[in-house]
Structure formats: structure tokens, C-alpha cells
CSV table of C-alpha atoms and ligand atoms in Angstrom, one decimal:
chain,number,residue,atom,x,y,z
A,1048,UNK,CA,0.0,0.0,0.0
A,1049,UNK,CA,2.8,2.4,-1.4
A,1050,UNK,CA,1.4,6.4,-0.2
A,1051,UNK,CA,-0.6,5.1,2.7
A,1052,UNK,CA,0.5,5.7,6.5
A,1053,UNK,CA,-0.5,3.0,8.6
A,1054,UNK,CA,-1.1,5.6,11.5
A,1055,UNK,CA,-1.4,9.7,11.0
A,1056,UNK,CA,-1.2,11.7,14.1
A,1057,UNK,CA,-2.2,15.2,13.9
A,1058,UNK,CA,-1.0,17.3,16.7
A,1059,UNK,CA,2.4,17.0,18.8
A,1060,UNK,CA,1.4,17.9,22.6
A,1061,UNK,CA,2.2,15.4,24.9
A,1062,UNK,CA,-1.0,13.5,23.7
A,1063,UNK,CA,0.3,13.3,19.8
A,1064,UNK,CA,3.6,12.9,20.6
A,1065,UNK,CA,2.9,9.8,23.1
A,1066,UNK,CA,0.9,7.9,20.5
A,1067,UNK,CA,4.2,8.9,18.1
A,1068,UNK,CA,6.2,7.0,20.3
A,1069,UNK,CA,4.2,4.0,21.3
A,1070,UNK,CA,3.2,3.8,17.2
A,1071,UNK,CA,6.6,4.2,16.4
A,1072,UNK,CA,7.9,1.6,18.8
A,1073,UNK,CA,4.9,-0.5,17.6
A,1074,UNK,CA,6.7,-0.4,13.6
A,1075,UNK,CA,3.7,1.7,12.2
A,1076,UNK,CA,5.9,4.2,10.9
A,1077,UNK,CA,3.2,7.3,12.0
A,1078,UNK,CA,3.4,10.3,10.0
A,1079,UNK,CA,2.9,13.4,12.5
A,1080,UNK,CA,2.0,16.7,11.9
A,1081,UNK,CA,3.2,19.6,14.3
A,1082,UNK,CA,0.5,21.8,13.6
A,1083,UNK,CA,1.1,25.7,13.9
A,1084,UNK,CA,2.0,25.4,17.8
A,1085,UNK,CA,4.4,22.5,17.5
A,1086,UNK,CA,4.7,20.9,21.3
A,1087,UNK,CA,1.5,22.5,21.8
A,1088,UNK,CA,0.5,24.5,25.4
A,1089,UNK,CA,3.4,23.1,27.0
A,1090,UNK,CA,5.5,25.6,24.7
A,1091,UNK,CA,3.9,28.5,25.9
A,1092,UNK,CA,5.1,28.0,29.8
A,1093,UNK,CA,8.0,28.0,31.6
A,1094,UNK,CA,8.8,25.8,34.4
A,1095,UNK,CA,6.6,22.5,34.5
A,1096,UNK,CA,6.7,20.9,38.1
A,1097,UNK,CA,4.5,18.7,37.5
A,1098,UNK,CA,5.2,16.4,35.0
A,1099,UNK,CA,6.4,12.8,36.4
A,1100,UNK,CA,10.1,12.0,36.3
A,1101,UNK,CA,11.4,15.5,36.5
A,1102,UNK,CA,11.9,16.1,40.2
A,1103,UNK,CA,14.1,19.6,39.6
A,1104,UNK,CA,11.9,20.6,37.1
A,1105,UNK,CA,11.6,21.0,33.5
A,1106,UNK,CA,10.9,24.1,31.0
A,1107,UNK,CA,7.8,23.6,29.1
A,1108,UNK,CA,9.4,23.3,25.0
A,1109,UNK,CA,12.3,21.4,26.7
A,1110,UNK,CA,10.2,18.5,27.9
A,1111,UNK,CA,7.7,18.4,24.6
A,1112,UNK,CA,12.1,18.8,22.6
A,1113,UNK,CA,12.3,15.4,24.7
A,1114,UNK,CA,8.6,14.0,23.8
A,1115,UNK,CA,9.8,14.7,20.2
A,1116,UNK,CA,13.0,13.1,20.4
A,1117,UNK,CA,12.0,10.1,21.9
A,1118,UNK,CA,9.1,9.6,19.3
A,1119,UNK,CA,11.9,10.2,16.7
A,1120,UNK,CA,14.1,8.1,17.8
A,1121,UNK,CA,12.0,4.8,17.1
A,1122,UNK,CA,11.3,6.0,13.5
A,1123,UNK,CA,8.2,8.8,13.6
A,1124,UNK,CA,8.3,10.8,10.8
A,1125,UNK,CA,7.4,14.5,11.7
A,1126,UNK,CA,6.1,17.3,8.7
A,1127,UNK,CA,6.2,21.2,10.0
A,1128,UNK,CA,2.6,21.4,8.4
A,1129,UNK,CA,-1.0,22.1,9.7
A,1130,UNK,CA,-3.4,19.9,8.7
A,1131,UNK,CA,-6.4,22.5,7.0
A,1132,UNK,CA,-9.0,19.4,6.4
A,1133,UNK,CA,-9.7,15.6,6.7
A,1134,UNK,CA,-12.2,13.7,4.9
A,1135,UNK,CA,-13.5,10.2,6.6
A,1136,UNK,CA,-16.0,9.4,4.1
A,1137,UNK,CA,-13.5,7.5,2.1
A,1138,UNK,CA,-11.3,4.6,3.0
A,1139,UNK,CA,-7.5,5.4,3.3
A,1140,UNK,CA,-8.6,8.5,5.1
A,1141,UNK,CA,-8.0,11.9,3.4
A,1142,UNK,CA,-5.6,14.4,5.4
A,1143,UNK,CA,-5.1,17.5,3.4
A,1144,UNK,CA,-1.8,19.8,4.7
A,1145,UNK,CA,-0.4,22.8,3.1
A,1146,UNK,CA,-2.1,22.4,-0.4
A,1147,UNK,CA,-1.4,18.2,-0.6
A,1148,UNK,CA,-3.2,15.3,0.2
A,1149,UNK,CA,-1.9,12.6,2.5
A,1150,UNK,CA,-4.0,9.1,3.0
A,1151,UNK,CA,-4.0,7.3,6.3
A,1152,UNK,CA,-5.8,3.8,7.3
A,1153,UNK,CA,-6.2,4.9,10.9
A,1154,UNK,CA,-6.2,8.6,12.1
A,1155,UNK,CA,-5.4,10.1,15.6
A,1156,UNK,CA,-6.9,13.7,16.4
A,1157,UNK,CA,-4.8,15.3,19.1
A,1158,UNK,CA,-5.1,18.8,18.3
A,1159,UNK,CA,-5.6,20.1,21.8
A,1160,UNK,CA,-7.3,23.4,23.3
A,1161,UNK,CA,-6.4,26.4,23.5
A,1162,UNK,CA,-6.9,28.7,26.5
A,1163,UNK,CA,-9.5,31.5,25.4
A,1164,UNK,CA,-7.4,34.8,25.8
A,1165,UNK,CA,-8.1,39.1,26.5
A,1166,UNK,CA,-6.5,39.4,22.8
A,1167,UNK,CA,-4.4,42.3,25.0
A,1168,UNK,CA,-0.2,42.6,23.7
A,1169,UNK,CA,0.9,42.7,26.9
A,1170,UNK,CA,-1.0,39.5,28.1
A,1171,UNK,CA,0.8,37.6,25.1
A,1172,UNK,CA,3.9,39.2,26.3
A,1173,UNK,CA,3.8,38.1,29.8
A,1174,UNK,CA,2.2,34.6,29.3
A,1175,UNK,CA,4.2,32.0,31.4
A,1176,UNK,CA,6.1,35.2,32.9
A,1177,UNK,CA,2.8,36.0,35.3
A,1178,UNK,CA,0.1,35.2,33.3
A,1179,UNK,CA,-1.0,32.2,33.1
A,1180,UNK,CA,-4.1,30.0,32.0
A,1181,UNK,CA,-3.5,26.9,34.6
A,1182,UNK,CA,-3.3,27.8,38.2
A,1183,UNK,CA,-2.8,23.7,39.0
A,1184,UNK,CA,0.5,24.2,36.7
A,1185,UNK,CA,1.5,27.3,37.9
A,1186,UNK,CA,-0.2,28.3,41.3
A,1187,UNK,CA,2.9,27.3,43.3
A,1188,UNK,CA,5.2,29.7,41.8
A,1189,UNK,CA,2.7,32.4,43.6
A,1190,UNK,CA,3.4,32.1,47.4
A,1191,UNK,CA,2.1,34.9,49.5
A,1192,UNK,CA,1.6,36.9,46.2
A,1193,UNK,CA,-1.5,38.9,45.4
A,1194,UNK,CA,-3.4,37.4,42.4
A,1195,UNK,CA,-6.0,38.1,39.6
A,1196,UNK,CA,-8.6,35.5,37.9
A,1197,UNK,CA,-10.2,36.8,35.3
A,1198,UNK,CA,-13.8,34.8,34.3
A,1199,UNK,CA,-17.1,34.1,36.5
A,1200,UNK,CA,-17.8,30.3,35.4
A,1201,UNK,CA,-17.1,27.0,37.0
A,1202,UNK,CA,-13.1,27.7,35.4
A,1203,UNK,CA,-12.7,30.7,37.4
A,1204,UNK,CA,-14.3,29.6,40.9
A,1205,UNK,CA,-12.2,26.3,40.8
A,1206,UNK,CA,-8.9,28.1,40.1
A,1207,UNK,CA,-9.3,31.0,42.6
A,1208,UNK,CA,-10.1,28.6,45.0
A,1209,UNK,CA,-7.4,26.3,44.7
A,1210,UNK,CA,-4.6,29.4,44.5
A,1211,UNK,CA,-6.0,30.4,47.5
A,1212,UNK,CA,-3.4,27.7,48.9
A,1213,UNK,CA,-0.6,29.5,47.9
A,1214,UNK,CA,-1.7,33.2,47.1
A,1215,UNK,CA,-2.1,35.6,49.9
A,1216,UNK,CA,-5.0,37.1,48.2
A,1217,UNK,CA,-6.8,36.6,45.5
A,1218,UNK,CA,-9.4,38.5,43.5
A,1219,UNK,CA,-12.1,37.4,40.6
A,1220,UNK,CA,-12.5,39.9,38.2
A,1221,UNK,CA,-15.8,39.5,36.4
A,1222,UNK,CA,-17.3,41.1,33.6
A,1223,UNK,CA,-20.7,41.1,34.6
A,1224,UNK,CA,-22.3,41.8,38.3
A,1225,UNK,CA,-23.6,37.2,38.5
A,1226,UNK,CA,-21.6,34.1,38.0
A,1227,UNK,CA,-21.7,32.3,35.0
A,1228,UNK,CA,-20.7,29.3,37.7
A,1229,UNK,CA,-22.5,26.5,39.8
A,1230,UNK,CA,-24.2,27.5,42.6
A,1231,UNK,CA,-21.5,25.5,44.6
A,1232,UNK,CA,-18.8,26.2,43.3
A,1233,UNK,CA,-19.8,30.0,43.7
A,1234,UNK,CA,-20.7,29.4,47.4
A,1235,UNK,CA,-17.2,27.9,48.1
A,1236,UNK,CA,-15.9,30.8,46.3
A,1237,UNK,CA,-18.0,33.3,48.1
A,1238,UNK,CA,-17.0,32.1,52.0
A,1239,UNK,CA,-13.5,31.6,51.1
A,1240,UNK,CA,-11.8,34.7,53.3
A,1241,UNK,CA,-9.2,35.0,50.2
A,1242,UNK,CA,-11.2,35.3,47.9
A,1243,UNK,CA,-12.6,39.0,46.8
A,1244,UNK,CA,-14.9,40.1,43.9
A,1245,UNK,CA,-14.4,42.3,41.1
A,1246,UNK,CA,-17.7,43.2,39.2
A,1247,UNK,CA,-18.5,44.3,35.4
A,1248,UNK,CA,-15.0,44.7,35.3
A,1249,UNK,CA,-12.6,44.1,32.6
A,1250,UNK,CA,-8.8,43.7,32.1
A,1251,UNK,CA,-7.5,46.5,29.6
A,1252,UNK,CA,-4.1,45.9,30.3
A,1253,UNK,CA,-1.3,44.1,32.0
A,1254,UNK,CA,1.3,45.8,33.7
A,1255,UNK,CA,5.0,44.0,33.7
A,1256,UNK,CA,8.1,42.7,31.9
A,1257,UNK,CA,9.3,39.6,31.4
A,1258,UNK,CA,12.6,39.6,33.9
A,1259,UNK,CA,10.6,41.3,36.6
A,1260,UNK,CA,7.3,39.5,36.4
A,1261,UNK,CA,3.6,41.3,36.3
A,1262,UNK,CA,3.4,44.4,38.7
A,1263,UNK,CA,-0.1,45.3,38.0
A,1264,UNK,CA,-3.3,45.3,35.9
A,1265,UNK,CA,-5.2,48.3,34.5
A,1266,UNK,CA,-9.3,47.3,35.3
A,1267,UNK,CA,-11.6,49.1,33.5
A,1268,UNK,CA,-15.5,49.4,34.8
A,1269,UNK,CA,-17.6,48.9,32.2
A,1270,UNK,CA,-20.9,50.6,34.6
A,1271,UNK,CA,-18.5,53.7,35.2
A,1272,UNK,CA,-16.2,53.3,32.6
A,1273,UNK,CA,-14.1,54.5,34.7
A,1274,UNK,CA,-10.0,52.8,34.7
A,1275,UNK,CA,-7.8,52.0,38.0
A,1276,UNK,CA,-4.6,50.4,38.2
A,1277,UNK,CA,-4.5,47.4,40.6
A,1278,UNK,CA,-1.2,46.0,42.1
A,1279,UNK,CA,-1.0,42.5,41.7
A,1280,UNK,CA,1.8,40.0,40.9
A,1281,UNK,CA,-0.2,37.2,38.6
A,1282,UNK,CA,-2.9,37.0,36.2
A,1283,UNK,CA,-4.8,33.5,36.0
A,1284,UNK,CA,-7.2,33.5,32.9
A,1285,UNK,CA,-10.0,31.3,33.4
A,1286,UNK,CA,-12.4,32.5,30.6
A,1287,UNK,CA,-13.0,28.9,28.9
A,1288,UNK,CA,-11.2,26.5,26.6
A,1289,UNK,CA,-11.4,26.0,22.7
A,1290,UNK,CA,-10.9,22.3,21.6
A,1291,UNK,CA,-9.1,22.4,18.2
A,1292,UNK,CA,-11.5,20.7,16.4
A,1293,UNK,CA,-12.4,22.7,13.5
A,1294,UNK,CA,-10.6,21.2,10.9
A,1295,UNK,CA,-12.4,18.3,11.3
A,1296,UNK,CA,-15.9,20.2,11.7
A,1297,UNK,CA,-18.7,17.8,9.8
A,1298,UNK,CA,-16.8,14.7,9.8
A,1299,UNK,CA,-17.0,13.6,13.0
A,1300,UNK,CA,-19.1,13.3,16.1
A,1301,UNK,CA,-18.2,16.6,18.4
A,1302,UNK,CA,-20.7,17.9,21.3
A,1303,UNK,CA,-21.9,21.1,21.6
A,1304,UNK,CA,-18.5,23.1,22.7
A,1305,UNK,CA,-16.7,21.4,19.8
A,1306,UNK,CA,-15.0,18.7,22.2
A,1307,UNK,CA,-14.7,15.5,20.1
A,1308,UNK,CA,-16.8,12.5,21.4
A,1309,UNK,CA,-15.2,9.0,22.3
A,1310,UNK,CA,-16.6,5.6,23.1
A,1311,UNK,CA,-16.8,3.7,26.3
A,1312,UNK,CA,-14.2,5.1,28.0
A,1313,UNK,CA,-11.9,4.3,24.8
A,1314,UNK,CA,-10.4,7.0,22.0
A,1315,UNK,CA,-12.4,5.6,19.2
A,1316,UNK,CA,-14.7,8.2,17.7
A,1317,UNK,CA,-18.0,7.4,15.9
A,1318,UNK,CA,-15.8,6.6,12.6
A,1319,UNK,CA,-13.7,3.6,13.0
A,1320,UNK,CA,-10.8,3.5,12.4
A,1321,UNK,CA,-10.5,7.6,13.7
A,1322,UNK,CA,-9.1,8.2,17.9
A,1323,UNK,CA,-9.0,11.2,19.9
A,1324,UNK,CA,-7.4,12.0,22.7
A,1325,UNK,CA,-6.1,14.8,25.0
A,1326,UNK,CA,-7.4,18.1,25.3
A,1327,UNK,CA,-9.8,18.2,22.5
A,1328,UNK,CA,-11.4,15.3,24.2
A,1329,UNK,CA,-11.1,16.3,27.6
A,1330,UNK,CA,-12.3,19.3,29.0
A,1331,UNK,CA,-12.3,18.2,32.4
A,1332,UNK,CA,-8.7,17.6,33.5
A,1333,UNK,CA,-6.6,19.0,30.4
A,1334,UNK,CA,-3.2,18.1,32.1
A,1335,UNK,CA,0.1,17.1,30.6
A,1336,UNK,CA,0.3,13.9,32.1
A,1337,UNK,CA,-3.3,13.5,31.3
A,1338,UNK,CA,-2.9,14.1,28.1
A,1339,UNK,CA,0.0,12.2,27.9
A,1340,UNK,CA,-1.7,9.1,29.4
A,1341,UNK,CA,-4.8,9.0,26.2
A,1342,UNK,CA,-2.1,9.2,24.3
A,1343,UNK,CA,-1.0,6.2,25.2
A,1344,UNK,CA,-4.6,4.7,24.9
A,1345,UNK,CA,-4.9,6.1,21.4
A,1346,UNK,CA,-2.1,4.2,20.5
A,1347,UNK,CA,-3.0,0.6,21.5
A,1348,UNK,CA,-6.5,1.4,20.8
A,1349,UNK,CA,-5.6,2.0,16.8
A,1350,UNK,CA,-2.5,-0.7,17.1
A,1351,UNK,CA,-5.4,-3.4,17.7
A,1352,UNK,CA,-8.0,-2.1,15.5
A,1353,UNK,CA,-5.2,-2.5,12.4
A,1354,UNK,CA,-4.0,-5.8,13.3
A,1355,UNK,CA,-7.9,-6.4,13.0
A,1356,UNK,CA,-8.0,-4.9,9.6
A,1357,UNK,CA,-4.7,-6.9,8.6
B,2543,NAP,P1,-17.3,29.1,30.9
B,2543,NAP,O1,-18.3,28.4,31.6
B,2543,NAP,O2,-17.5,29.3,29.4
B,2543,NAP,O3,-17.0,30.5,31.6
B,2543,NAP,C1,-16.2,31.5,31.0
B,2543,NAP,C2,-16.3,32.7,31.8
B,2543,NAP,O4,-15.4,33.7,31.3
B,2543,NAP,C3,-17.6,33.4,31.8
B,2543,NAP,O5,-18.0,33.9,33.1
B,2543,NAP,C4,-17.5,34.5,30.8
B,2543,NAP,O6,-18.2,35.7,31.1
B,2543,NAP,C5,-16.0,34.9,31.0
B,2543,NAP,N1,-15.4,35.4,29.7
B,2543,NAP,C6,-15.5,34.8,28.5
B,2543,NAP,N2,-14.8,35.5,27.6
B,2543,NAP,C7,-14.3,36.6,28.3
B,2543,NAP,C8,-13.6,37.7,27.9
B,2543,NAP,N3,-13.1,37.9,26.7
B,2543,NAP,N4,-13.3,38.7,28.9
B,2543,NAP,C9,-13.7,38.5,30.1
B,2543,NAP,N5,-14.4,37.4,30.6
B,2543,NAP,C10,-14.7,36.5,29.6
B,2543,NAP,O7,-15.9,28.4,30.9
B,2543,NAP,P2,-15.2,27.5,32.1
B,2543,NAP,O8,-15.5,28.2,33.5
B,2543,NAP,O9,-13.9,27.2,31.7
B,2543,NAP,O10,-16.1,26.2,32.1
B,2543,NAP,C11,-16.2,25.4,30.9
B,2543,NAP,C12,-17.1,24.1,31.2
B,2543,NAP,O11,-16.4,23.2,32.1
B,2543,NAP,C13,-18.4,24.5,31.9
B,2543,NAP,O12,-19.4,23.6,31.4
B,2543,NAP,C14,-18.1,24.2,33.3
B,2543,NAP,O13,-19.3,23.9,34.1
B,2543,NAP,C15,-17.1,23.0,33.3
B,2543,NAP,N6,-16.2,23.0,34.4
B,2543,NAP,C16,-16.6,22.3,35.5
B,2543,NAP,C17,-15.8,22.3,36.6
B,2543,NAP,C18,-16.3,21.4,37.8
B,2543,NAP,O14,-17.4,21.0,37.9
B,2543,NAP,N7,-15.4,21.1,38.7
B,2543,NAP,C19,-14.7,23.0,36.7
B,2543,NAP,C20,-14.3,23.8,35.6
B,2543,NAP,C21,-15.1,23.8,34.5
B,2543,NAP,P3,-19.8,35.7,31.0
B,2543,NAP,O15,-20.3,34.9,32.1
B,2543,NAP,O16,-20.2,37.1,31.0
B,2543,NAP,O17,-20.1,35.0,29.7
């Protein structure tokens, strides 16, 4: 079957990259593509503490360089290319990257999320340098600090909450004057003596450089309109996830956010012979090791439907 990839992974997180490596130690010779955030969210921190194995540490594109290398290493064969559209109606599958067509028997969608952002310069600036979008990844780095969260949904609640472990104190800033959130998780929120509101309030800028860290935040009151500069050392944004599924939009099974669908606790997707995995499965724990750990699934999961097919 000359021109046809037993396995094609699209997306090289720590998802895509761990089905590289357990494909490519399996002899299936997957074809990867990077995508245009090659390593995926990992690249866009700094220090990761909390990835298995790495007791000192390890900076974010220096763990998914090592995620690479390994996959390499057993033969995966990664193009610098982003993968515009798929088509499953047709057995090989269709992959189409950078104006050509590539065919694959099996497919594995780990295209990820990516954290909503302000769309401010300064917050793409500073991002992994006091602004961050995962306060599990990154809370710890904030003891005793004064902290922002921007967003009033489940997201929000759940991360100010938990930095309230490390941060001295921590304040939501909300556009609107009610939570988007759970009744719950806004009570825990609310009683939390850490915790402090900021209402119909918006973020217009971030104030900071990269050595030093964040300083500050400019709010703006959208009732008054009215600006004030805030001291604060970190910015966690918590305003919700897109899952990277659009290039596959109409071809497979997604629910209502976009997140694709899988099957009994497995990767497959509604079209067999198609997995998923990571973060644009998962909305719910969206971790490396996570991550990581479906990619892995995806792996055997497509390693035994082939040998089914063979
Ligand atoms: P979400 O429910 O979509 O909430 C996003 C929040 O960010 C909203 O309050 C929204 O404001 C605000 N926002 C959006 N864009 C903004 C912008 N450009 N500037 C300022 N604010 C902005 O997202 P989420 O909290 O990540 O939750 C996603 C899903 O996961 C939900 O279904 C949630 O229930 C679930 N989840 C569950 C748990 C749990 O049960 N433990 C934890 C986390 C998430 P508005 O309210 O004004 O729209």
C-alpha cells in the first residue's frame, strides 16, 4: 500500500507525541504533523513541576524537545505542516496539509485546546512570565503573592479557589455583576476569606516585563467606565477553553462546545478507524500527564484495530 500511512497523528502535545512514540515503537511508521504550535501549550510555559520524572523541574518546550526526540528516535516521521482538512467518508482517510493530500488507514486527532485569551499585547507578552491559564501548573510559583482570575464560570471559581493555597489574596475579576458558575462552586468561592470580587469589570491591560514579572493590571469598569490600576503579581485567565477541532468540523461526532466524542471510556470516535485524545477530548482535567496518558490509549487502541484490519 505504497502512499498510505498505517497511522497519522495530527497534533504534537504530549498526547500526539505519546501515541508517536508507542506507534513508532509499535513499527507503524506514523506520519505526525506539528500543527502551527508544534509541542502544543506546554511551549507557551516556563517551568513545569508537574510532569512525572522530573523532580528539579523542566521548562515547558524542553520536555515536549524530549517528547519529540524520543518519538523520533523509534522512527516517527514529523512534517512542519498544519493539517487544513480531513475527509473520513472514504477509506484510506483523506488528510489534506499545506495544499497536498496525504492518506491514512487509521487517524489520531490530538489537536488540543487552547486557552480563550483578553486578545491584549501585553498578556501575550507576559504569558508564562505572570500570566497564566492553569493555576494547578502554575499556582505554586505564587506564594504569598496577590493574584487576579479573570472569568465568573465554574473555570474561574475552581482556580481561585485552589490558588487560595498559595496566594495571599486573590481576587475574581468579572465582567458582569452574577456568576456564570455553579451554585456550589460559587458558594465555596464566596465564603472563602481569600477570595474578593471584582464586578463588570474588565482587564484592559497588564502591567510588567518579562525579567521582573507582572506588577499590576489596569481594570476598566464597564458601569462607570471608569480605569484604576490594581497591584497585583499574577494574572490566572479562566475565561474557557477551545478544543481544536475545526478542521475536522462535519466529519466527525463533536458535542456542543466542539470537544470530540469518544466511546466507552476508549479513543475511538464514531468513525472507525478515527481516535482522539487529549485536550480536544477532555475538558475536564486538560493536564500534561493527562494528556499524555490518552495518548498512550490512542495508541494501542488503533495498534489493535489495524491488526484487526490486517
Ligand atoms: P465558561 O463556563 O465558558 O465561563 C467562562 C467565563 O469567562 C464566563 O464567566 C465569561 O463571562 C467569561 N469570559 C469569557 N470571555 C471573556 C472575555 N473575553 N473577557 C472576560 N471574561 C470572559 O468556561 P469554564 O469556566 O472554563 O467552564 C467550561 C465548562 O467546564 C463548563 O461547562 C463548566 O461547568 C465546566 N467546568 C466544571 C468544573 C467542575 O465542575 N469542577 C470546573 C471547571 C469547568 P460571561 O459569564 O459574562 O459570559
Amino acid at each position: 500500500m505504497s502512499g498510505v500511512y498505517e497511522v497519522i497523528i495530527v497534533g504534537t502535545g504530549p498526547a500526539g507525541l505519546t501515541v508517536a512514540l508507542y506507534a513508532a515503537r509499535a513499527n507503524l511508521k506514523p506520519l505526525v504533523f506539528e500543527g502551527i504550535q508544534p509541542g502544543g501549550q506546554l511551549t507557551i510555559t516556563t517551568e513545569v513541576e508537574n510532569y512525572p520524572g522530573f523532580p528539579e523541574g523542566i521548562l515547558g518546550p524542553e520536555l515536549m524537545n524530549k517528547f519529540r526526540a524520543q518519538a523520533q528516535r523509534f522512527g516517527a516521521i514529523c512534517l512542519n505542516e498544519t493539517v487544513s482538512k480531513a475527509d473520513f467518508s472514504v477509506k484510506p482517510f483523506k488528510i489534506m496539509a499545506d495544499g497536498k493530500t496525504y492518506l491514512g488507514e487509521t487517524v489520531i486527532i490530538a489537536t488540543g485546546a487552547s486557552a480563550k485569551s483578553l486578545g491584549l499585547a501585553s498578556e501575550k507578552k507576559l504569558m508564562g512570565y505572570g500570566v497564566s491559564s492553569c493555576a494547578v501548573c502554575d499556582g505554586f510559583f505564587f506564594k504569598d503573592k496577590d493574584l487576579i482570575v479573570v472569568g465568573g464560570g465554574d473555570s474561574a471559581m475552581e482556580e481561585s479557589t485552589f490558588l487560595t493555597k498559595f496566594a495571599r489574596k486573590v481576587s475574581v475579576v468579572h465582567r458582569r455583576d452574577k456568576l456564570r458558575a455553579s451554585k456550589i462552586m460559587q458558594e465555596k468561592a464566596f465564603k472563602n476569606p481569600k477570595i474578593d470580587f471584582i464586578w463588570n469589570s474588565e482587564v484592559v491591560d497588564i502591567i510588567g516585563e518579562r525579567q521582573s514579572g507582572v506588577k499590576g493590571v489596569v481594570l476598566k469598569n464597564l458601569v462607570t467606565g471608569k480605569t484604576m490600576e490594581k497591584p497585583i503579581q499574577g494574572v490566572f485567565l479562566a475565561i474557557g477553553h477551545t478544543p481544536n477541532s475545526e478542521s475536522f468540523r462535519g466529519q466527525i461526532e463533536t458535542d456542543k462546545l466542539g470537544y470530540i466524542m469518544t466511546k466507552n471510556g476508549t479513543t475511538a470516535t464514531n468513525i472507525p478507524g478515527v481516535f482522539a485524545c487529549g485536550d480536544v477530548v477532555d475538558h475536564r482535567y486538560r493536564q500534561a500527564v493527562t494528556a499524555a496518558g490518552t495518548g498512550c490509549m490512542a495508541a494501542l487502541d488503533c495498534e489493535k484495530y489495524l491488526e484487526g484490519l490486517h
